[in-house]
CSV table of C-alpha atoms in Angstrom, one decimal:
chain,number,residue,atom,x,y,z
A,1,UNK,CA,14.3,0.2,24.2
A,2,UNK,CA,12.5,1.9,21.2
A,3,UNK,CA,14.7,1.1,18.1
A,4,UNK,CA,14.8,4.6,17.2
A,5,UNK,CA,16.0,5.6,20.3
A,6,UNK,CA,18.4,2.6,20.5
A,7,UNK,CA,20.0,3.5,16.8
A,8,UNK,CA,20.2,7.2,18.3
A,9,UNK,CA,22.6,5.7,20.9
A,10,UNK,CA,24.4,3.2,19.1
A,11,UNK,CA,24.7,4.5,15.2
A,12,UNK,CA,23.5,8.2,15.9
A,13,UNK,CA,25.5,9.8,13.0
A,14,UNK,CA,24.2,7.6,10.4
A,15,UNK,CA,21.9,9.0,8.2
A,16,UNK,CA,18.2,8.0,8.9
A,17,UNK,CA,16.1,9.8,6.4
A,18,UNK,CA,17.0,11.6,2.7
A,19,UNK,CA,14.2,13.8,1.4
A,20,UNK,CA,15.2,14.6,-1.9
A,21,UNK,CA,12.9,16.0,-4.6
A,22,UNK,CA,13.2,17.9,-7.7
A,23,UNK,CA,13.2,21.8,-7.0
A,24,UNK,CA,13.8,21.4,-3.6
A,25,UNK,CA,16.9,21.4,-1.4
A,26,UNK,CA,17.8,17.9,-0.3
A,27,UNK,CA,17.3,17.5,3.5
A,28,UNK,CA,19.3,14.6,5.2
A,29,UNK,CA,18.8,13.8,8.6
A,30,UNK,CA,20.9,11.4,11.0
A,31,UNK,CA,19.4,9.3,13.6
A,32,UNK,CA,20.4,11.4,16.7
A,33,UNK,CA,18.3,14.3,15.2
A,34,UNK,CA,15.6,12.1,13.8
A,35,UNK,CA,14.8,10.4,16.8
A,36,UNK,CA,14.7,14.0,18.4
A,37,UNK,CA,12.4,15.2,15.9
A,38,UNK,CA,10.2,12.0,16.2
A,39,UNK,CA,10.2,12.9,20.2
A,40,UNK,CA,9.2,16.3,19.8
A,41,UNK,CA,6.4,15.4,17.9
A,42,UNK,CA,5.5,12.7,20.2
A,43,UNK,CA,5.6,15.1,23.3
A,44,UNK,CA,3.3,17.1,21.1
A,45,UNK,CA,0.9,14.8,20.3
A,46,UNK,CA,0.7,13.9,24.1
A,47,UNK,CA,0.7,17.4,25.0
A,48,UNK,CA,-2.8,17.8,22.8
A,49,UNK,CA,-4.3,14.8,25.1
A,50,UNK,CA,-3.4,11.7,22.9
A,51,UNK,CA,-3.7,8.6,25.4
A,52,UNK,CA,-3.2,4.7,24.5
A,53,UNK,CA,-5.5,4.0,21.4
A,54,UNK,CA,-6.1,7.5,20.1
A,55,UNK,CA,-6.7,7.4,16.8
A,56,UNK,CA,-4.7,9.7,14.4
A,57,UNK,CA,-4.5,10.1,11.0
A,58,UNK,CA,-1.7,10.9,8.6
A,59,UNK,CA,-2.3,12.5,5.2
A,60,UNK,CA,0.7,13.4,2.8
A,61,UNK,CA,3.3,12.5,0.3
A,62,UNK,CA,6.4,10.3,1.1
A,63,UNK,CA,8.5,13.0,3.1
A,64,UNK,CA,10.4,13.5,6.0
A,65,UNK,CA,7.2,14.7,8.0
A,66,UNK,CA,5.4,11.5,6.9
A,67,UNK,CA,8.1,9.3,8.4
A,68,UNK,CA,8.3,11.4,11.2
A,69,UNK,CA,4.6,11.3,11.7
A,70,UNK,CA,4.5,7.5,11.6
A,71,UNK,CA,7.2,7.0,14.4
A,72,UNK,CA,5.7,9.6,16.8
A,73,UNK,CA,2.1,8.0,16.3
A,74,UNK,CA,3.7,4.9,17.4
A,75,UNK,CA,5.8,6.0,20.3
A,76,UNK,CA,2.5,7.9,21.6
A,77,UNK,CA,0.9,4.6,21.8
A,78,UNK,CA,-2.0,5.6,19.1
A,79,UNK,CA,-3.8,4.0,16.4
A,80,UNK,CA,-1.7,5.2,12.9
A,81,UNK,CA,-4.4,5.5,10.2
A,82,UNK,CA,-3.1,6.5,6.8
A,83,UNK,CA,-5.1,8.7,4.4
A,84,UNK,CA,-4.5,7.9,0.7
A,85,UNK,CA,-3.3,11.4,-0.7
A,86,UNK,CA,-5.0,11.1,-3.9
A,87,UNK,CA,-8.5,10.9,-1.9
A,88,UNK,CA,-11.3,12.9,-3.3
A,89,UNK,CA,-13.4,14.7,-0.6
A,90,UNK,CA,-16.0,12.1,-0.6
A,91,UNK,CA,-13.4,9.2,0.1
A,92,UNK,CA,-11.3,11.1,2.6
A,93,UNK,CA,-14.6,11.8,4.6
A,94,UNK,CA,-15.5,8.5,4.9
A,95,UNK,CA,-12.5,7.2,6.1
A,96,UNK,CA,-11.8,9.9,8.6
A,97,UNK,CA,-15.5,9.5,9.9
A,98,UNK,CA,-15.2,5.7,10.0
A,99,UNK,CA,-12.1,5.5,11.7
A,100,UNK,CA,-12.9,8.0,14.4
A,101,UNK,CA,-10.4,10.2,13.7
A,102,UNK,CA,-9.3,12.5,16.7
A,103,UNK,CA,-6.2,14.4,15.3
A,104,UNK,CA,-5.3,14.7,11.7
A,105,UNK,CA,-1.7,15.2,10.4
A,106,UNK,CA,-1.8,16.7,7.0
A,107,UNK,CA,0.3,18.4,4.3
A,108,UNK,CA,-1.0,21.7,3.4
A,109,UNK,CA,-1.5,20.6,0.0
A,110,UNK,CA,-4.5,18.6,0.8
A,111,UNK,CA,-6.1,21.2,3.2
A,112,UNK,CA,-8.4,22.6,0.8
A,113,UNK,CA,-9.7,19.2,0.2
A,114,UNK,CA,-9.9,18.3,4.0
A,115,UNK,CA,-11.7,21.9,4.8
A,116,UNK,CA,-14.2,21.1,2.2
A,117,UNK,CA,-15.6,18.4,4.6
A,118,UNK,CA,-14.5,19.5,7.7
A,119,UNK,CA,-18.2,20.2,8.9
A,120,UNK,CA,-18.7,16.4,8.3
A,121,UNK,CA,-16.1,15.3,10.8
A,122,UNK,CA,-17.0,16.7,14.3
A,123,UNK,CA,-15.0,14.4,16.2
A,124,UNK,CA,-11.6,15.6,14.8
A,125,UNK,CA,-10.4,17.6,17.7
A,126,UNK,CA,-7.0,18.8,16.1
A,127,UNK,CA,-5.4,18.8,12.6
A,128,UNK,CA,-1.7,19.8,12.5
A,129,UNK,CA,-0.2,20.8,9.2
A,130,UNK,CA,3.0,21.0,7.7
A,131,UNK,CA,4.6,22.3,4.2
A,132,UNK,CA,3.1,25.8,4.5
A,133,UNK,CA,3.3,29.3,6.7
A,134,UNK,CA,-0.3,30.1,5.5
A,135,UNK,CA,-2.7,30.5,8.5
A,136,UNK,CA,-5.6,28.4,8.7
A,137,UNK,CA,-8.4,29.1,11.3
A,138,UNK,CA,-8.3,26.4,14.0
A,139,UNK,CA,-5.3,24.6,12.1
A,140,UNK,CA,-2.2,24.0,14.1
A,141,UNK,CA,1.2,24.5,12.6
A,142,UNK,CA,3.7,21.7,12.6
A,143,UNK,CA,6.1,24.0,14.2
A,144,UNK,CA,4.3,25.0,16.7
A,145,UNK,CA,3.5,21.3,17.6
A,146,UNK,CA,7.1,20.7,17.8
A,147,UNK,CA,8.1,23.2,20.4
A,148,UNK,CA,8.3,20.4,23.2
A,149,UNK,CA,11.3,18.9,25.0
A,150,UNK,CA,13.2,16.1,23.1
A,151,UNK,CA,13.3,13.6,25.4
A,152,UNK,CA,9.8,12.0,25.3
A,153,UNK,CA,7.5,11.7,28.2
A,154,UNK,CA,7.3,8.0,27.9
A,155,UNK,CA,9.1,5.4,25.7
A,156,UNK,CA,6.8,2.5,26.9
A,157,UNK,CA,3.9,3.1,24.9
A,158,UNK,CA,5.2,2.0,21.3
A,159,UNK,CA,4.4,-1.9,22.0
A,160,UNK,CA,0.7,-1.2,22.5
A,161,UNK,CA,0.6,0.9,19.0
A,162,UNK,CA,-1.7,-0.4,16.3
A,163,UNK,CA,-2.1,0.6,12.9
A,164,UNK,CA,-5.2,0.7,10.8
A,165,UNK,CA,-4.9,0.4,7.1
A,166,UNK,CA,-8.2,0.8,4.9
A,167,UNK,CA,-8.4,-2.2,2.4
A,168,UNK,CA,-11.7,-2.6,0.5
A,169,UNK,CA,-14.1,-5.5,1.4
A,170,UNK,CA,-17.2,-7.7,0.0
A,171,UNK,CA,-19.5,-4.4,0.6
A,172,UNK,CA,-17.5,-2.1,-1.8
A,173,UNK,CA,-16.5,0.2,1.5
A,174,UNK,CA,-13.1,0.2,2.4
A,175,UNK,CA,-12.4,-1.8,5.9
A,176,UNK,CA,-9.9,-1.0,8.4
A,177,UNK,CA,-7.3,-3.8,9.2
A,178,UNK,CA,-5.7,-3.6,12.6
A,179,UNK,CA,-2.6,-4.7,13.3
A,180,UNK,CA,-0.6,-4.5,16.4
A,181,UNK,CA,3.0,-3.4,15.6
A,182,UNK,CA,4.9,-5.4,18.0
A,183,UNK,CA,3.6,-8.5,16.0
A,184,UNK,CA,5.0,-7.6,12.9
A,185,UNK,CA,8.6,-6.6,14.4
A,186,UNK,CA,8.7,-10.0,16.2
A,187,UNK,CA,8.4,-11.8,12.9
A,188,UNK,CA,10.4,-9.3,10.9
A,189,UNK,CA,13.9,-10.4,12.1
A,190,UNK,CA,13.6,-13.7,10.5
A,191,UNK,CA,12.3,-12.3,7.3
A,192,UNK,CA,15.1,-9.4,7.1
A,193,UNK,CA,17.3,-12.3,7.8
A,194,UNK,CA,16.2,-14.5,5.0
A,195,UNK,CA,16.4,-11.8,2.6
A,196,UNK,CA,19.7,-10.7,3.6
A,197,UNK,CA,19.3,-7.2,5.0
A,198,UNK,CA,20.8,-8.0,8.2
A,199,UNK,CA,24.1,-8.8,6.2
A,200,UNK,CA,23.8,-5.3,4.1
A,201,UNK,CA,26.8,-3.1,5.6
A,202,UNK,CA,24.9,-0.3,4.9
A,203,UNK,CA,21.1,-0.5,3.9
A,204,UNK,CA,19.8,2.3,1.7
A,205,UNK,CA,16.1,1.9,1.1
A,206,UNK,CA,14.1,3.8,-1.8
A,207,UNK,CA,10.3,4.4,-1.3
A,208,UNK,CA,8.8,3.2,-4.5
A,209,UNK,CA,5.3,3.7,-4.0
A,210,UNK,CA,3.4,5.9,-1.5
A,211,UNK,CA,3.8,5.1,2.2
A,212,UNK,CA,-0.3,5.0,2.9
A,213,UNK,CA,0.1,1.3,1.1
A,214,UNK,CA,1.0,-1.2,3.4
A,215,UNK,CA,3.9,-2.7,1.3
A,216,UNK,CA,6.0,0.4,0.8
A,217,UNK,CA,5.4,1.6,4.6
A,218,UNK,CA,5.8,-2.2,5.9
A,219,UNK,CA,9.2,-2.4,4.5
A,220,UNK,CA,10.2,1.2,5.2
A,221,UNK,CA,9.4,0.3,8.8
A,222,UNK,CA,11.6,-2.9,8.4
A,223,UNK,CA,14.6,-1.0,6.9
A,224,UNK,CA,14.6,1.2,10.0
A,225,UNK,CA,14.4,-1.7,12.2
A,226,UNK,CA,17.9,-2.7,11.2
A,227,UNK,CA,19.3,1.2,11.3
A,228,UNK,CA,19.0,1.6,7.6
A,229,UNK,CA,18.9,5.1,5.5
A,230,UNK,CA,15.3,5.6,4.0
A,231,UNK,CA,15.4,7.9,0.9
A,232,UNK,CA,12.0,9.5,0.3
A,233,UNK,CA,10.7,9.8,-3.4
A,234,UNK,CA,8.1,12.7,-3.0
A,235,UNK,CA,5.7,11.3,-5.9
A,236,UNK,CA,6.9,8.5,-8.5
A,237,UNK,CA,8.7,9.6,-11.7
A,238,UNK,CA,10.7,6.8,-13.6
A,239,UNK,CA,13.6,8.8,-14.6
A,240,UNK,CA,13.8,10.6,-11.2
A,241,UNK,CA,13.5,7.4,-9.5
A,242,UNK,CA,16.6,6.3,-11.3
A,243,UNK,CA,18.3,9.4,-10.5
A,244,UNK,CA,17.8,8.7,-6.7
A,245,UNK,CA,18.9,5.3,-7.0
A,246,UNK,CA,22.4,6.5,-8.8
A,247,UNK,CA,22.9,9.3,-6.6
A,248,UNK,CA,22.2,7.8,-3.3
A,249,UNK,CA,23.4,4.3,-4.1
A,250,UNK,CA,20.3,3.0,-3.4
A,251,UNK,CA,20.4,-1.1,-2.7
A,252,UNK,CA,17.1,-1.9,-1.6
A,253,UNK,CA,13.4,-1.1,-2.3
A,254,UNK,CA,10.1,-2.7,-2.6
A,255,UNK,CA,7.7,-1.9,-5.9
A,256,UNK,CA,4.3,-3.0,-7.6
A,257,UNK,CA,4.9,-3.8,-11.1
A,258,UNK,CA,3.6,-0.6,-12.7
A,259,UNK,CA,6.4,1.6,-11.5
A,260,UNK,CA,8.9,-0.8,-12.8
A,261,UNK,CA,7.1,-1.4,-16.1
A,262,UNK,CA,7.3,2.3,-16.4
A,263,UNK,CA,11.1,2.5,-15.5
A,264,UNK,CA,12.1,-0.7,-17.5
A,265,UNK,CA,10.1,1.0,-20.5
A,266,UNK,CA,12.5,4.2,-20.6
A,267,UNK,CA,14.4,4.6,-23.5
A,268,UNK,CA,18.3,3.0,-23.5
A,269,UNK,CA,19.5,6.8,-23.8
A,270,UNK,CA,17.7,7.5,-20.6
A,271,UNK,CA,18.6,4.1,-18.6
A,272,UNK,CA,22.2,4.6,-19.7
A,273,UNK,CA,22.6,8.1,-17.9
A,274,UNK,CA,22.3,6.0,-14.5
A,275,UNK,CA,24.3,3.6,-12.5
A,276,UNK,CA,21.8,1.2,-10.9
A,277,UNK,CA,24.7,-1.5,-10.1
A,278,UNK,CA,24.2,-0.7,-6.3
A,279,UNK,CA,20.6,-2.7,-6.4
A,280,UNK,CA,21.1,-5.6,-4.0
A,281,UNK,CA,17.3,-6.3,-3.2
A,282,UNK,CA,14.2,-5.3,-5.1
A,283,UNK,CA,11.0,-6.9,-3.4
A,284,UNK,CA,8.5,-7.4,-5.9
A,285,UNK,CA,5.0,-7.5,-4.9
A,286,UNK,CA,1.4,-5.5,-4.5
A,287,UNK,CA,0.4,-7.3,-7.7
A,288,UNK,CA,1.9,-10.4,-9.4
A,289,UNK,CA,4.8,-9.6,-11.8
A,290,UNK,CA,4.3,-11.2,-15.5
A,291,UNK,CA,7.3,-13.0,-16.4
A,292,UNK,CA,8.0,-10.5,-19.2
A,293,UNK,CA,8.4,-7.8,-16.9
A,294,UNK,CA,10.3,-9.9,-14.8
A,295,UNK,CA,12.8,-10.4,-17.7
A,296,UNK,CA,12.7,-6.6,-18.4
A,297,UNK,CA,14.0,-5.9,-14.9
A,298,UNK,CA,16.6,-8.7,-15.1
A,299,UNK,CA,17.9,-6.8,-18.3
A,300,UNK,CA,18.6,-3.4,-16.5
A,301,UNK,CA,19.4,-4.4,-12.9
A,302,UNK,CA,21.5,-7.2,-11.1
A,303,UNK,CA,20.1,-10.4,-11.8
A,304,UNK,CA,20.6,-11.8,-8.2
A,305,UNK,CA,18.6,-8.7,-6.7
A,306,UNK,CA,14.9,-9.9,-7.9
A,307,UNK,CA,12.9,-11.0,-4.6
A,308,UNK,CA,8.9,-11.7,-5.0
A,309,UNK,CA,6.6,-12.1,-2.0
A,310,UNK,CA,3.2,-12.6,-1.5
A,311,UNK,CA,1.2,-11.2,1.2
A,312,UNK,CA,-1.8,-8.7,2.0
A,313,UNK,CA,-2.7,-5.8,4.3
A,314,UNK,CA,-4.2,-8.4,6.6
A,315,UNK,CA,-1.9,-11.3,6.4
A,316,UNK,CA,1.3,-9.5,6.0
A,317,UNK,CA,4.0,-11.1,4.2
A,318,UNK,CA,3.3,-14.8,3.7
A,319,UNK,CA,5.4,-16.3,0.9
A,320,UNK,CA,9.1,-15.4,-0.4
A,321,UNK,CA,10.5,-16.3,-3.8
A,322,UNK,CA,14.2,-16.4,-3.8
A,323,UNK,CA,16.4,-14.7,-6.9
A,324,UNK,CA,17.5,-18.1,-7.9
A,325,UNK,CA,13.8,-19.3,-8.4
A,326,UNK,CA,12.7,-16.6,-10.5
A,327,UNK,CA,13.0,-18.0,-13.7
A,328,UNK,CA,13.2,-21.4,-12.3
A,329,UNK,CA,9.6,-21.3,-11.1
A,330,UNK,CA,7.9,-19.0,-13.4
A,331,UNK,CA,4.5,-18.0,-12.0
A,332,UNK,CA,5.3,-19.0,-8.5
A,333,UNK,CA,5.1,-16.5,-5.3
A,334,UNK,CA,7.8,-18.9,-3.3
A,335,UNK,CA,7.9,-20.6,-0.2
A,336,UNK,CA,6.2,-19.9,3.1
A,337,UNK,CA,8.1,-16.8,4.8
A,338,UNK,CA,9.7,-17.8,8.1
A,339,UNK,CA,7.5,-18.0,10.7
A,340,UNK,CA,4.3,-18.4,8.6
A,341,UNK,CA,1.8,-21.5,8.6
A,342,UNK,CA,-0.3,-21.8,5.0
A,343,UNK,CA,-3.0,-23.9,4.5
A,344,UNK,CA,-5.3,-24.6,1.5
A,345,UNK,CA,-8.7,-25.5,2.0
A,346,UNK,CA,-11.2,-26.8,-0.5
A,347,UNK,CA,-14.9,-26.0,-1.1
A,348,UNK,CA,-16.0,-28.6,1.3
A,349,UNK,CA,-13.8,-27.2,4.0
A,350,UNK,CA,-11.3,-29.8,3.9
A,351,UNK,CA,-7.5,-29.3,4.2
A,352,UNK,CA,-5.5,-29.9,0.6
A,353,UNK,CA,-2.6,-32.2,1.0
A,354,UNK,CA,-1.7,-32.9,-2.4
A,355,UNK,CA,-0.1,-31.0,-5.0
A,356,UNK,CA,-1.2,-29.0,-7.8
A,357,UNK,CA,-4.7,-29.0,-6.2
A,358,UNK,CA,-6.3,-25.2,-5.9
A,359,UNK,CA,-7.8,-24.1,-2.6
A,360,UNK,CA,-8.5,-21.1,-0.5
A,361,UNK,CA,-5.3,-19.9,1.0
A,362,UNK,CA,-5.1,-19.6,4.7
A,363,UNK,CA,-2.2,-18.3,6.8
A,364,UNK,CA,-1.1,-18.2,10.5
A,365,UNK,CA,1.7,-16.0,12.0
A,366,UNK,CA,2.2,-13.3,14.6
A,367,UNK,CA,1.8,-10.8,12.1
A,368,UNK,CA,-1.4,-11.4,11.1
A,369,UNK,CA,-3.9,-8.4,11.6
A,370,UNK,CA,-6.2,-8.5,14.7
A,371,UNK,CA,-9.4,-7.6,13.1
A,372,UNK,CA,-11.8,-5.4,11.1
A,373,UNK,CA,-12.6,-2.0,12.5
A,374,UNK,CA,-16.4,-1.8,13.4
A,375,UNK,CA,-16.7,-5.2,11.2
A,376,UNK,CA,-15.5,-8.2,13.2
A,377,UNK,CA,-17.8,-10.4,11.7
A,378,UNK,CA,-15.9,-9.9,8.5
A,379,UNK,CA,-12.9,-11.1,10.4
A,380,UNK,CA,-14.5,-14.1,12.0
A,381,UNK,CA,-16.2,-15.2,8.8
A,382,UNK,CA,-12.4,-15.3,7.2
A,383,UNK,CA,-11.0,-17.2,10.1
A,384,UNK,CA,-10.3,-20.6,10.8
A,385,UNK,CA,-8.6,-21.9,13.9
A,386,UNK,CA,-6.1,-19.3,14.1
A,387,UNK,CA,-5.6,-19.1,10.3
A,388,UNK,CA,-6.9,-16.3,8.2
A,389,UNK,CA,-7.7,-15.9,4.6
A,390,UNK,CA,-8.6,-13.2,2.0
A,391,UNK,CA,-10.3,-15.3,-0.6
A,392,UNK,CA,-7.3,-16.1,-2.7
A,393,UNK,CA,-7.2,-19.1,-4.5
A,394,UNK,CA,-3.8,-21.1,-4.8
A,395,UNK,CA,-2.1,-24.2,-5.1
A,396,UNK,CA,1.3,-25.4,-4.4
A,397,UNK,CA,3.7,-27.6,-6.4
A,398,UNK,CA,5.6,-31.0,-5.6
A,399,UNK,CA,8.2,-28.8,-4.0
A,400,UNK,CA,6.2,-26.8,-1.8
A,401,UNK,CA,6.6,-23.7,-3.9
A,402,UNK,CA,3.0,-21.6,-3.8
A,403,UNK,CA,1.2,-20.3,-6.9
A,404,UNK,CA,-1.8,-18.0,-6.9
A,405,UNK,CA,-4.3,-18.7,-9.6
A,406,UNK,CA,-7.4,-16.6,-9.1
A,407,UNK,CA,-9.2,-14.3,-6.3
A,408,UNK,CA,-12.2,-15.5,-4.8
A,409,UNK,CA,-13.9,-12.0,-5.0
A,410,UNK,CA,-13.7,-9.7,-7.7
A,411,UNK,CA,-10.9,-7.2,-6.3
A,412,UNK,CA,-8.8,-5.2,-9.2
A,413,UNK,CA,-5.3,-4.5,-8.4
A,414,UNK,CA,-4.4,-1.7,-11.0
A,415,UNK,CA,-0.8,0.1,-10.4
A,416,UNK,CA,-0.6,-1.8,-7.0
A,417,UNK,CA,-3.8,-0.1,-6.0
A,418,UNK,CA,-6.7,-2.2,-4.5
A,419,UNK,CA,-9.9,-1.3,-6.3
A,420,UNK,CA,-13.3,-2.9,-5.3
A,421,UNK,CA,-15.8,-2.9,-8.1
A,422,UNK,CA,-18.8,-2.2,-6.0
A,423,UNK,CA,-17.8,1.3,-5.0
A,424,UNK,CA,-17.2,2.4,-8.6
A,425,UNK,CA,-20.6,0.6,-9.4
A,426,UNK,CA,-22.2,2.7,-6.8
A,427,UNK,CA,-21.0,5.6,-8.3
A,428,UNK,CA,-22.0,5.2,-11.6
A,429,UNK,CA,-25.5,4.3,-10.4
A,430,UNK,CA,-26.2,7.3,-9.5
A,431,UNK,CA,-25.8,8.9,-13.1
A,432,UNK,CA,-29.1,9.2,-14.2
A,433,UNK,CA,-28.7,7.8,-17.5
A,434,UNK,CA,-27.3,4.5,-16.3
A,435,UNK,CA,-29.7,1.5,-16.0
A,436,UNK,CA,-27.3,-1.0,-14.8
A,437,UNK,CA,-23.3,-1.3,-14.4
A,438,UNK,CA,-20.7,-3.6,-13.5
A,439,UNK,CA,-17.3,-3.0,-13.1
A,440,UNK,CA,-14.6,-5.6,-13.9
A,441,UNK,CA,-10.8,-5.7,-14.1
A,442,UNK,CA,-9.2,-7.0,-17.3
A,443,UNK,CA,-5.5,-7.9,-17.9
A,444,UNK,CA,-3.1,-4.8,-18.9
A,445,UNK,CA,0.8,-5.1,-19.2
A,446,UNK,CA,1.5,-1.6,-17.9
A,447,UNK,CA,-1.1,-1.3,-14.8
A,448,UNK,CA,-1.6,-5.2,-14.3
A,449,UNK,CA,-5.4,-4.6,-14.4
A,450,UNK,CA,-7.5,-1.8,-15.6
A,451,UNK,CA,-10.7,-0.8,-14.4
A,452,UNK,CA,-13.2,-1.2,-16.9
A,453,UNK,CA,-17.5,-0.5,-16.5
A,454,UNK,CA,-19.8,-2.2,-18.5
A,455,UNK,CA,-22.9,-0.1,-18.4
A,456,UNK,CA,-26.7,-0.3,-19.7
A,457,UNK,CA,-28.1,2.9,-20.5
A,458,UNK,CA,-31.8,4.3,-20.4
A,459,UNK,CA,-30.8,6.4,-23.2
A,460,UNK,CA,-27.6,7.3,-25.4
A,461,UNK,CA,-24.7,9.7,-23.8
A,462,UNK,CA,-21.3,10.2,-24.6
A,463,UNK,CA,-19.5,7.5,-22.6
A,464,UNK,CA,-17.1,10.7,-21.6
A,465,UNK,CA,-19.9,12.1,-19.7
A,466,UNK,CA,-19.7,8.9,-17.5
A,467,UNK,CA,-15.9,9.1,-17.1
A,468,UNK,CA,-15.8,12.7,-16.0
A,469,UNK,CA,-19.3,11.7,-13.6
A,470,UNK,CA,-17.1,9.1,-12.1
A,471,UNK,CA,-13.9,11.4,-11.6
A,472,UNK,CA,-15.3,13.9,-9.5
A,473,UNK,CA,-16.2,11.3,-7.0
A,474,UNK,CA,-13.2,9.0,-7.5
A,475,UNK,CA,-9.5,9.2,-7.6
A,476,UNK,CA,-7.4,8.1,-10.5
A,477,UNK,CA,-7.0,4.3,-9.8
A,478,UNK,CA,-10.8,4.1,-9.1
A,479,UNK,CA,-11.8,5.9,-12.5
A,480,UNK,CA,-12.6,3.6,-15.3
A,481,UNK,CA,-10.2,3.6,-17.9
A,482,UNK,CA,-12.7,1.6,-20.2
A,483,UNK,CA,-16.4,2.0,-20.4
A,484,UNK,CA,-18.2,-0.3,-22.6
A,485,UNK,CA,-22.3,-0.1,-23.5
A,486,UNK,CA,-24.3,-3.2,-23.9
A,487,UNK,CA,-28.0,-3.8,-24.2
A,488,UNK,CA,-28.1,-6.2,-21.0
A,489,UNK,CA,-25.7,-7.8,-18.6
A,490,UNK,CA,-24.9,-11.4,-18.6
A,491,UNK,CA,-26.6,-13.2,-15.5
A,492,UNK,CA,-26.8,-16.3,-13.6
A,493,UNK,CA,-30.3,-17.8,-13.3
A,494,UNK,CA,-30.2,-16.4,-9.9
A,495,UNK,CA,-29.9,-12.8,-11.2
A,496,UNK,CA,-26.2,-12.5,-10.2
A,497,UNK,CA,-24.0,-10.9,-13.1
A,498,UNK,CA,-21.4,-13.4,-14.9
A,499,UNK,CA,-18.2,-11.1,-14.2
A,500,UNK,CA,-16.0,-14.0,-15.8
A,501,UNK,CA,-18.2,-13.6,-19.2
A,502,UNK,CA,-18.0,-9.6,-18.7
A,503,UNK,CA,-14.1,-9.8,-18.6
A,504,UNK,CA,-14.1,-12.0,-22.0
A,505,UNK,CA,-16.2,-9.2,-23.4
A,506,UNK,CA,-14.2,-6.2,-22.3
A,507,UNK,CA,-10.8,-7.8,-23.2
A,508,UNK,CA,-12.1,-8.3,-26.8
A,509,UNK,CA,-13.6,-4.8,-27.0
A,510,UNK,CA,-10.2,-3.4,-25.7
A,511,UNK,CA,-8.6,-5.5,-28.4
A,512,UNK,CA,-10.6,-4.1,-31.0
A,513,UNK,CA,-10.3,-0.4,-30.0
A,514,UNK,CA,-6.3,-0.7,-29.9
């Protein structure tokens, strides 16, 4: 039996979703009502011809509709593909085209962006819009699609459902990491028991961060596995986040470092207005939390509430660091998560069995992703006898605790968002005055890393012109916050750019400008 159907039959009056955004009426829906709503949309999708494996995208902020779409796609047996709501037209067009999307569920706010590239996407058969009563040619209204029976035509499809979340790769173009939903569910029970979610009498989970990211959406789904209430924050605002924790007695969430850094940086006067003593489980991830940030969090929140995990879109949760180890094991991302095996492999392909020796981290579990869509060769390149890697370098200490010490690739994580430099380099390289460009990430207290571009120009120009040029084609997290002009890029004898040297140069430049 589907877990939403089970909850509807056993705890049907428990609140499933709270959609609470400033300036709007709060919407609360219990499990009985939520399951019926999901079933209506499921039948609406099936009525449009959705089959097992149909590719269905959803594009919108955190909301009741977003959660409904996620579950309806799963119940219909489709492949669920989230589109970042900050996407530019160019970015969205690539994702929707590459993923071979057949049906798009979209918040009306983003319809103008989509419609500007609609002609480039002939594979999309239906577009379902919510959040507005405005009529658009060839766009189906959410309300009309919901006019279906509340009992789903079938509940046997969810076990075959897939998710496809795009993550950047070595080419600079995002890659679709495909994962079977059932595999995650099989592993999550032990994880949720380990972090104590199964023992909470009533779990109230807050979506800190957009649901199009694998972390916030993954833990929201996990929370609903145990019949929790999910509180949707439409878009992040630090004081509004405190309001939601206080007013709904939130006791669990998942967060990248940037939102928590903004929360803890609020004035004491603002923070004292809100009671956050209900928080029992803050899951730290998406990018490493510095020790300074952990201490700032522990000053404002219950000391036994902070957990940390290491994982990725492809590998899911790999390690867990418990609250009692946060200060005892500084820099560690914890012990292997239940059901996860981890190997460290040296540059010669041999397994490392000694402590404090770095190697490439490989993980194996039932929650590993299946493959990269249209890029199986990349999946096989990173595969080793059932173990998979995303290129992170780690070591473990004598007690078996793991530490991530470097990234094999040049991925930048800024504000919890994965950014690959090649995509930005390709955009800036199109500017007529740019001769050569390299993009690196530089450590930043607020954002974790900031995207920084180093350019060699054909002739002088205002660097702000390059920022504006990039902003037209890239979403906010990918737009460089720093642009530095140099006469030439440092390179190896073979012509490869020395990005480690560039990071040092940019760090000194940023320091000189502060």
